[in-house]
mmCIF file of C-alpha atoms in Angstrom:
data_model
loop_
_atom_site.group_PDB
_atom_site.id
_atom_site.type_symbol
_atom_site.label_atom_id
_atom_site.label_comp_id
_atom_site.label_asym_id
_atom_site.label_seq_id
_atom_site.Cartn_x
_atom_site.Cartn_y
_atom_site.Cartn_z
ATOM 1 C CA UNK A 20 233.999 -4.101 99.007
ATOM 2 C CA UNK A 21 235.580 -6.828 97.109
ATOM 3 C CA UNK A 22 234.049 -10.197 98.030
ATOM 4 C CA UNK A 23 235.394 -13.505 98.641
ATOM 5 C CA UNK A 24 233.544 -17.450 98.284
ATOM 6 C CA UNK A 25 234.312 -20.074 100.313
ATOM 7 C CA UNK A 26 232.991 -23.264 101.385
ATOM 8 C CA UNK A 27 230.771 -23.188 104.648
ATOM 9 C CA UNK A 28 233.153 -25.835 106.084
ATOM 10 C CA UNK A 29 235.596 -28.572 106.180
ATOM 11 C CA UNK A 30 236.651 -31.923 107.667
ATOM 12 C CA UNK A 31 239.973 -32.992 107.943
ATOM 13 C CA UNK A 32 242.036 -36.077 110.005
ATOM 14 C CA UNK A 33 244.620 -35.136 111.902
ATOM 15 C CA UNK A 34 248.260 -34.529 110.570
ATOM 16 C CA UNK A 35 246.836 -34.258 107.118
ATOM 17 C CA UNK A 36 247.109 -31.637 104.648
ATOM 18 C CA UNK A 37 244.487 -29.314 104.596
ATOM 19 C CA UNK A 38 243.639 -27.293 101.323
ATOM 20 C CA UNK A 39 240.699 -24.560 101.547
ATOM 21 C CA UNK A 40 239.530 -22.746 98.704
ATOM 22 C CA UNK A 41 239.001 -18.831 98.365
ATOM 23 C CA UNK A 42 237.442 -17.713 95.201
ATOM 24 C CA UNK A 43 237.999 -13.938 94.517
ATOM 25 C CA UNK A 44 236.959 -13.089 90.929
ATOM 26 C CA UNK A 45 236.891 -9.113 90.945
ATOM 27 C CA UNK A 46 239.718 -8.802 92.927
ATOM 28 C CA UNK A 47 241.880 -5.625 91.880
ATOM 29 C CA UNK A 48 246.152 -5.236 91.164
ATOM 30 C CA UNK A 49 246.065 -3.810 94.701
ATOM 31 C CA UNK A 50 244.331 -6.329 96.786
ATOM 32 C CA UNK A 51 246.179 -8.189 99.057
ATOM 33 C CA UNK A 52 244.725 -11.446 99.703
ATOM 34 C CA UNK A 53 244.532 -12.367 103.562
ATOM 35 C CA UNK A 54 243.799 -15.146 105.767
ATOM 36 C CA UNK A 55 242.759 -15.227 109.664
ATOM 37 C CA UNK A 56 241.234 -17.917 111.845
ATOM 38 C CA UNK A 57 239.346 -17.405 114.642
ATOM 39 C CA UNK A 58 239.054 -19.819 117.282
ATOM 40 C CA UNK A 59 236.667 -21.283 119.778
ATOM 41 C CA UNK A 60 235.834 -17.964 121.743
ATOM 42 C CA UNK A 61 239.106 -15.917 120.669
ATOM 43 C CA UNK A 62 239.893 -13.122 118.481
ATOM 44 C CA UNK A 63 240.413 -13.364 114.882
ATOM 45 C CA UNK A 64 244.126 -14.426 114.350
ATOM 46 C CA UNK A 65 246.540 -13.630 111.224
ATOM 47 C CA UNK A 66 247.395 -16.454 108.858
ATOM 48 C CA UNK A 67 249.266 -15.476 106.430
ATOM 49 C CA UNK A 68 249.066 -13.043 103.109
ATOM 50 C CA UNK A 69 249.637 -11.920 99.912
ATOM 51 C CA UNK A 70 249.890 -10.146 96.873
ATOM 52 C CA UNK A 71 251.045 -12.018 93.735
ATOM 53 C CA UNK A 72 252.993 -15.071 94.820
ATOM 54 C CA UNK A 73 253.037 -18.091 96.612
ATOM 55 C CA UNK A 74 253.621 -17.571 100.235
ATOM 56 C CA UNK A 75 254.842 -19.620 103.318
ATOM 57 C CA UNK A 76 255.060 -18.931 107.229
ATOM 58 C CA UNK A 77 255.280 -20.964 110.191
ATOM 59 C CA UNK A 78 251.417 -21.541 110.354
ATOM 60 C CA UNK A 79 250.560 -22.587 106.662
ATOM 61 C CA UNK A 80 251.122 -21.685 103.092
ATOM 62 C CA UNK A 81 248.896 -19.205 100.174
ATOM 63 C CA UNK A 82 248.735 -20.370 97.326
ATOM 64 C CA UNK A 83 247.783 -17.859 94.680
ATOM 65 C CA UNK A 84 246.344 -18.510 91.213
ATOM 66 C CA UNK A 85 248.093 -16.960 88.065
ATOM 67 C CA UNK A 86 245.284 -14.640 87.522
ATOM 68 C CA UNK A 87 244.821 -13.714 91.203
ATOM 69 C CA UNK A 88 240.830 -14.939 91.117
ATOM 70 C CA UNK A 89 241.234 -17.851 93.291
ATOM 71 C CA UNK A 90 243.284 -18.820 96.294
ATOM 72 C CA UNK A 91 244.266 -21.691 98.261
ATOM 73 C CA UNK A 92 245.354 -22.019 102.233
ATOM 74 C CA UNK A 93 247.384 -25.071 103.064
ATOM 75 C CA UNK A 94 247.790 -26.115 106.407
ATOM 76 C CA UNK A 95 250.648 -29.406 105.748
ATOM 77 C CA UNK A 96 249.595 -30.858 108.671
ATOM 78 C CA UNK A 97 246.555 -30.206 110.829
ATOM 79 C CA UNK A 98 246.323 -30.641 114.358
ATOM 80 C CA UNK A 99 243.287 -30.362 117.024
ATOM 81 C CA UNK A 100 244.004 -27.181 117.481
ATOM 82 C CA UNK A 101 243.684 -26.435 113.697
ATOM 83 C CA UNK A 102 239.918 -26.130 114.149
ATOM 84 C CA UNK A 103 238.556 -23.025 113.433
ATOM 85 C CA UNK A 104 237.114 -20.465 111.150
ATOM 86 C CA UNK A 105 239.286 -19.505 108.484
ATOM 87 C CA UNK A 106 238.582 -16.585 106.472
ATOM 88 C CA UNK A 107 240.024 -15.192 103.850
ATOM 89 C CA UNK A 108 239.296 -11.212 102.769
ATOM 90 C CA UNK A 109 240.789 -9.190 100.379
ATOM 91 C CA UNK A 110 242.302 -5.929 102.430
ATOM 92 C CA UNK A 111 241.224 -2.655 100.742
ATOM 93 C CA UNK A 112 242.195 -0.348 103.536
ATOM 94 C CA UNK A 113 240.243 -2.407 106.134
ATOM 95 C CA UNK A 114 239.214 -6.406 106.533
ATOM 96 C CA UNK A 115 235.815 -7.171 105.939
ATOM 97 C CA UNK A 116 234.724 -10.414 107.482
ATOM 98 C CA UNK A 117 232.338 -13.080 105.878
ATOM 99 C CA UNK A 118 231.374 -16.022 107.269
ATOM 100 C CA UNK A 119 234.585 -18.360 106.396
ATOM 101 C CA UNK A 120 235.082 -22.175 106.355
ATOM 102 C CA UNK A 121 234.559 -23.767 109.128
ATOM 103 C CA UNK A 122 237.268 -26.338 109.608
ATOM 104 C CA UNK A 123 236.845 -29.995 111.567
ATOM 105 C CA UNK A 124 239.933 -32.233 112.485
ATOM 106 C CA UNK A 125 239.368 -35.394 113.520
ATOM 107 C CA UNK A 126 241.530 -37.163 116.044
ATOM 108 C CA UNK B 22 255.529 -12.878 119.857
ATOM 109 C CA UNK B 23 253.952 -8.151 120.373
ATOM 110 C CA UNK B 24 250.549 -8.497 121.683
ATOM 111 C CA UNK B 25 247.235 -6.416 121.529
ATOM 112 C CA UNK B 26 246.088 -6.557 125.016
ATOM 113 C CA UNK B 27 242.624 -4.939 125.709
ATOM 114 C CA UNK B 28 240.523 -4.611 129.149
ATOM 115 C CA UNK B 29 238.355 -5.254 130.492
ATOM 116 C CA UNK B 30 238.208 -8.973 129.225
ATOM 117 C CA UNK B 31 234.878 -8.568 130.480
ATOM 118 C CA UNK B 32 232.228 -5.759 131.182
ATOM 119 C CA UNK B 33 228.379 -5.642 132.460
ATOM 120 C CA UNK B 34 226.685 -2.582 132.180
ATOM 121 C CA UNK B 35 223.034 -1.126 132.331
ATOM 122 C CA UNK B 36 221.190 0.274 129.889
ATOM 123 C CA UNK B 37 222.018 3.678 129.173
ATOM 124 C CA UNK B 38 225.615 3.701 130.590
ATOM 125 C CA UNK B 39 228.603 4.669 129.320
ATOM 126 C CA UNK B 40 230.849 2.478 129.068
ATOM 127 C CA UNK B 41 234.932 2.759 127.952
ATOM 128 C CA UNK B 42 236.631 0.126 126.041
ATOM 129 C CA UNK B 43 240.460 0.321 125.944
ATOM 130 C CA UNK B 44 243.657 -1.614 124.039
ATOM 131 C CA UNK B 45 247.127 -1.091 123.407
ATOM 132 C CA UNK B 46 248.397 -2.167 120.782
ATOM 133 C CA UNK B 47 251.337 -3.111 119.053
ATOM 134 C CA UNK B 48 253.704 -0.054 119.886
ATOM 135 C CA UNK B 49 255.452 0.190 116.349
ATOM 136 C CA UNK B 50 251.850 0.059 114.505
ATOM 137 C CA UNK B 51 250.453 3.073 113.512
ATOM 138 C CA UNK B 52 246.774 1.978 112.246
ATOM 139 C CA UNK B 53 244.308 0.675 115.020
ATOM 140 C CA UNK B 54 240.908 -0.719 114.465
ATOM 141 C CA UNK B 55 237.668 -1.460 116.329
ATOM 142 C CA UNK B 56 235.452 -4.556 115.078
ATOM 143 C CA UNK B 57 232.703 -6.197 116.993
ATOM 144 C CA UNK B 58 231.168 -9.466 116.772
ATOM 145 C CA UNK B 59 227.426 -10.426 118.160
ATOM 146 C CA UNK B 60 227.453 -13.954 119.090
ATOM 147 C CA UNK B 61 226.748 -16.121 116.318
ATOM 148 C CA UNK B 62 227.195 -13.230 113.525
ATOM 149 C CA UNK B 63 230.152 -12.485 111.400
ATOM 150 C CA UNK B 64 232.647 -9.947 112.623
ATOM 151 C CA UNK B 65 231.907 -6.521 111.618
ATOM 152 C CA UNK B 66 234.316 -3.625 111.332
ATOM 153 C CA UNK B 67 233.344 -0.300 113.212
ATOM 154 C CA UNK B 68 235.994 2.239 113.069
ATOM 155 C CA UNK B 69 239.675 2.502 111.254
ATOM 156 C CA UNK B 70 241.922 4.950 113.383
ATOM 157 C CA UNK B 71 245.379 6.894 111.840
ATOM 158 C CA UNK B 72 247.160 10.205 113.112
ATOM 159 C CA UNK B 73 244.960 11.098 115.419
ATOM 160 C CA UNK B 74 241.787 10.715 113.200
ATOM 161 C CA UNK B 75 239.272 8.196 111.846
ATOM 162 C CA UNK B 76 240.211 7.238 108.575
ATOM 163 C CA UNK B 77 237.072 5.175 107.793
ATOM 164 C CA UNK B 78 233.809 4.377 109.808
ATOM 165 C CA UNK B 79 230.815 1.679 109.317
ATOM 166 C CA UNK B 80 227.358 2.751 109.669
ATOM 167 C CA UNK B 81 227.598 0.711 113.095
ATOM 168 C CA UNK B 82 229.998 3.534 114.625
ATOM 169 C CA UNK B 83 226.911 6.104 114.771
ATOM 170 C CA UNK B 84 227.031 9.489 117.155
ATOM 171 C CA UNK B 85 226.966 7.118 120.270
ATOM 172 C CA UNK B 86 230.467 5.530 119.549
ATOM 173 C CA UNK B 87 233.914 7.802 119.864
ATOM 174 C CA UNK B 88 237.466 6.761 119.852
ATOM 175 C CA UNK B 89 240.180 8.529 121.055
ATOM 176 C CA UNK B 90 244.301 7.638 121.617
ATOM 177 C CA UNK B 91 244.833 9.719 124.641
ATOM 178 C CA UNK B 92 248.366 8.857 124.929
ATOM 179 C CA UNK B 93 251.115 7.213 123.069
ATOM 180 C CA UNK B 94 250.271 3.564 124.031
ATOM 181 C CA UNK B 95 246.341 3.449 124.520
ATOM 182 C CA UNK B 96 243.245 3.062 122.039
ATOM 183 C CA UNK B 97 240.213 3.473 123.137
ATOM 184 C CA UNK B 98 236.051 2.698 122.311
ATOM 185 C CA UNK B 99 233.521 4.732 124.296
ATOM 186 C CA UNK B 100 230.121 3.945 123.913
ATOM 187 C CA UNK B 101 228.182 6.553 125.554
ATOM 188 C CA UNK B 102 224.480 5.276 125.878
ATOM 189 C CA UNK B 103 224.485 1.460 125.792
ATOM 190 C CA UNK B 104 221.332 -0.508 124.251
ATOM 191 C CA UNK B 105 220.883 -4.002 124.682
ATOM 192 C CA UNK B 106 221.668 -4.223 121.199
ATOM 193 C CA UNK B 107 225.378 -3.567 121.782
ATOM 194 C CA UNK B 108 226.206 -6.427 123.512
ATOM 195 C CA UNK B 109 229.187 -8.396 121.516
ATOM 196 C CA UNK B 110 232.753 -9.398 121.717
ATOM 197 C CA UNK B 111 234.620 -5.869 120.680
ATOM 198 C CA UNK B 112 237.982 -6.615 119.078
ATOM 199 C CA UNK B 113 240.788 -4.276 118.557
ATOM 200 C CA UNK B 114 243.408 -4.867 115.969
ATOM 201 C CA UNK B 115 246.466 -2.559 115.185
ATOM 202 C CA UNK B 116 248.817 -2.960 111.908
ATOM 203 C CA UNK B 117 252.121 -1.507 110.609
ATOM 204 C CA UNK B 118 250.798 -0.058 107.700
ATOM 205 C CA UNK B 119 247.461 0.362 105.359
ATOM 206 C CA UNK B 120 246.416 -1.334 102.139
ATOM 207 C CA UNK B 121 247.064 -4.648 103.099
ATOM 208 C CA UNK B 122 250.965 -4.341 102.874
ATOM 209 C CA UNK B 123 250.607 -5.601 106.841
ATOM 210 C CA UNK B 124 248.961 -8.145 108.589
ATOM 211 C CA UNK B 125 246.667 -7.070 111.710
ATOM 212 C CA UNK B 126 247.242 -8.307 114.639
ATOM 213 C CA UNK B 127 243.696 -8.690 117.178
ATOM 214 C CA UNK B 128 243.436 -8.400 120.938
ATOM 215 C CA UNK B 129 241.745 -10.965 122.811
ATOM 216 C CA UNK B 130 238.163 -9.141 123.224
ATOM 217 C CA UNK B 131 236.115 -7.582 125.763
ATOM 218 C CA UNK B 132 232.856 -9.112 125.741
ATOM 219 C CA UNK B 133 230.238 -6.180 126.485
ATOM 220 C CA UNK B 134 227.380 -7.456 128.146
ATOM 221 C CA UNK B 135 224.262 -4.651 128.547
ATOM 222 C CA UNK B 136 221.813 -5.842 131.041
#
């Protein structure tokens, strides 16, 4: 399985941007990259994805690199009920979970 | 917003029972998916389901795990000898396609509980 790196967690205030990192170096052409967050005691929970370019939705925005090795989630503006873990896994037929970033918003 | 709704939200069982997880899914989707998560560990994929067969399985989904879609709209996870061992959140996620083209959407959970 293609692997992902991110950071074990994050703090963030309140209705500020939030920008989390995925590193994915041996990613392949194919790979899309996704993002899910899973909540307190809920299911995991689509983000957003993609393959090649930038992407935006309601929830946040994907920032890819040029290369496709790294990528970035943006939420604009987090809110309480931001906090969770976000992961982000490359889809190769099936998602493969790591352990994510943990994500803090303080009021 | 479609849903994946799966019941029960949550189950106790004894040792050695079979036990019958089920979820529907999104009705247009045509790939369904069983992952599990044991409290405080990472979520871990079990079975990928397409046209009536499993398309991929972990080394999790061993001879005491089965999934079937006995009718158009349901999914469903039988375990048929529970161990303690099994107890964990089991999610089921359906998508509109394979390859990542589609996002997954995941039901709510059934938290298994083997007593």
């Amino acid at each position: 399985d293609a692997k992902t790196t991110q950071p074990n967690s994050m703090e963030s205030n309140e209705e500020e941007p939030v920008h989390l990192p995925c590193n994915h170096s041996t990613i392949s052409g194919t790979d899309y990259i996704h993002w899910y967050r899973q909540l307190p005691s809920q299911g995991p929970e689509y983000v957003i994805h993609g393959l090649t370019s930038n992407v935006n939705n309601r929830m946040a925005s994907l920032a890819i690199a040029e290369d496709r090795k790294s990528s970035t989630l943006i939420l604009h503006r987090a809110t309480l009920r931001d906090a969770a873990v976000y992961y982000c896994i490359l889809n190769d037929y099936k998602l493969s979970f790591g352990a994510g970033t943990t994500v803090t918003v303080r009021a | 917003e479609p849903e994946v709704t799966q019941t029960p939200s949550h189950q106790v069982t004894q040792m050695g029972q079979e036990v019958i997880l089920r979820c529907v899914p999104i009705s247009n989707h045509l790939y369904f998916y069983w992952y599990r998560q044991i409290l405080g560990q990472k979520v871990e994929f079990l079975v990928s389901f397409y046209n009536n067969e499993i398309s991929e399985k972990s080394e999790i989904f061993d001879d005491q795990f089965s999934v079937e879609r006995p009718d158009g709209s349901n999914f469903t996870l039988k375990i048929r000898s529970t161990k303690l061992e099994d107890s964990a959140m089991y999610f089921c996620a359906s998508s509109g396609g394979t390859q990542g083209i589609y996002g997954y959407t995941f039901g709510s959970g059934t938290r298994l509980t083997v007593v």
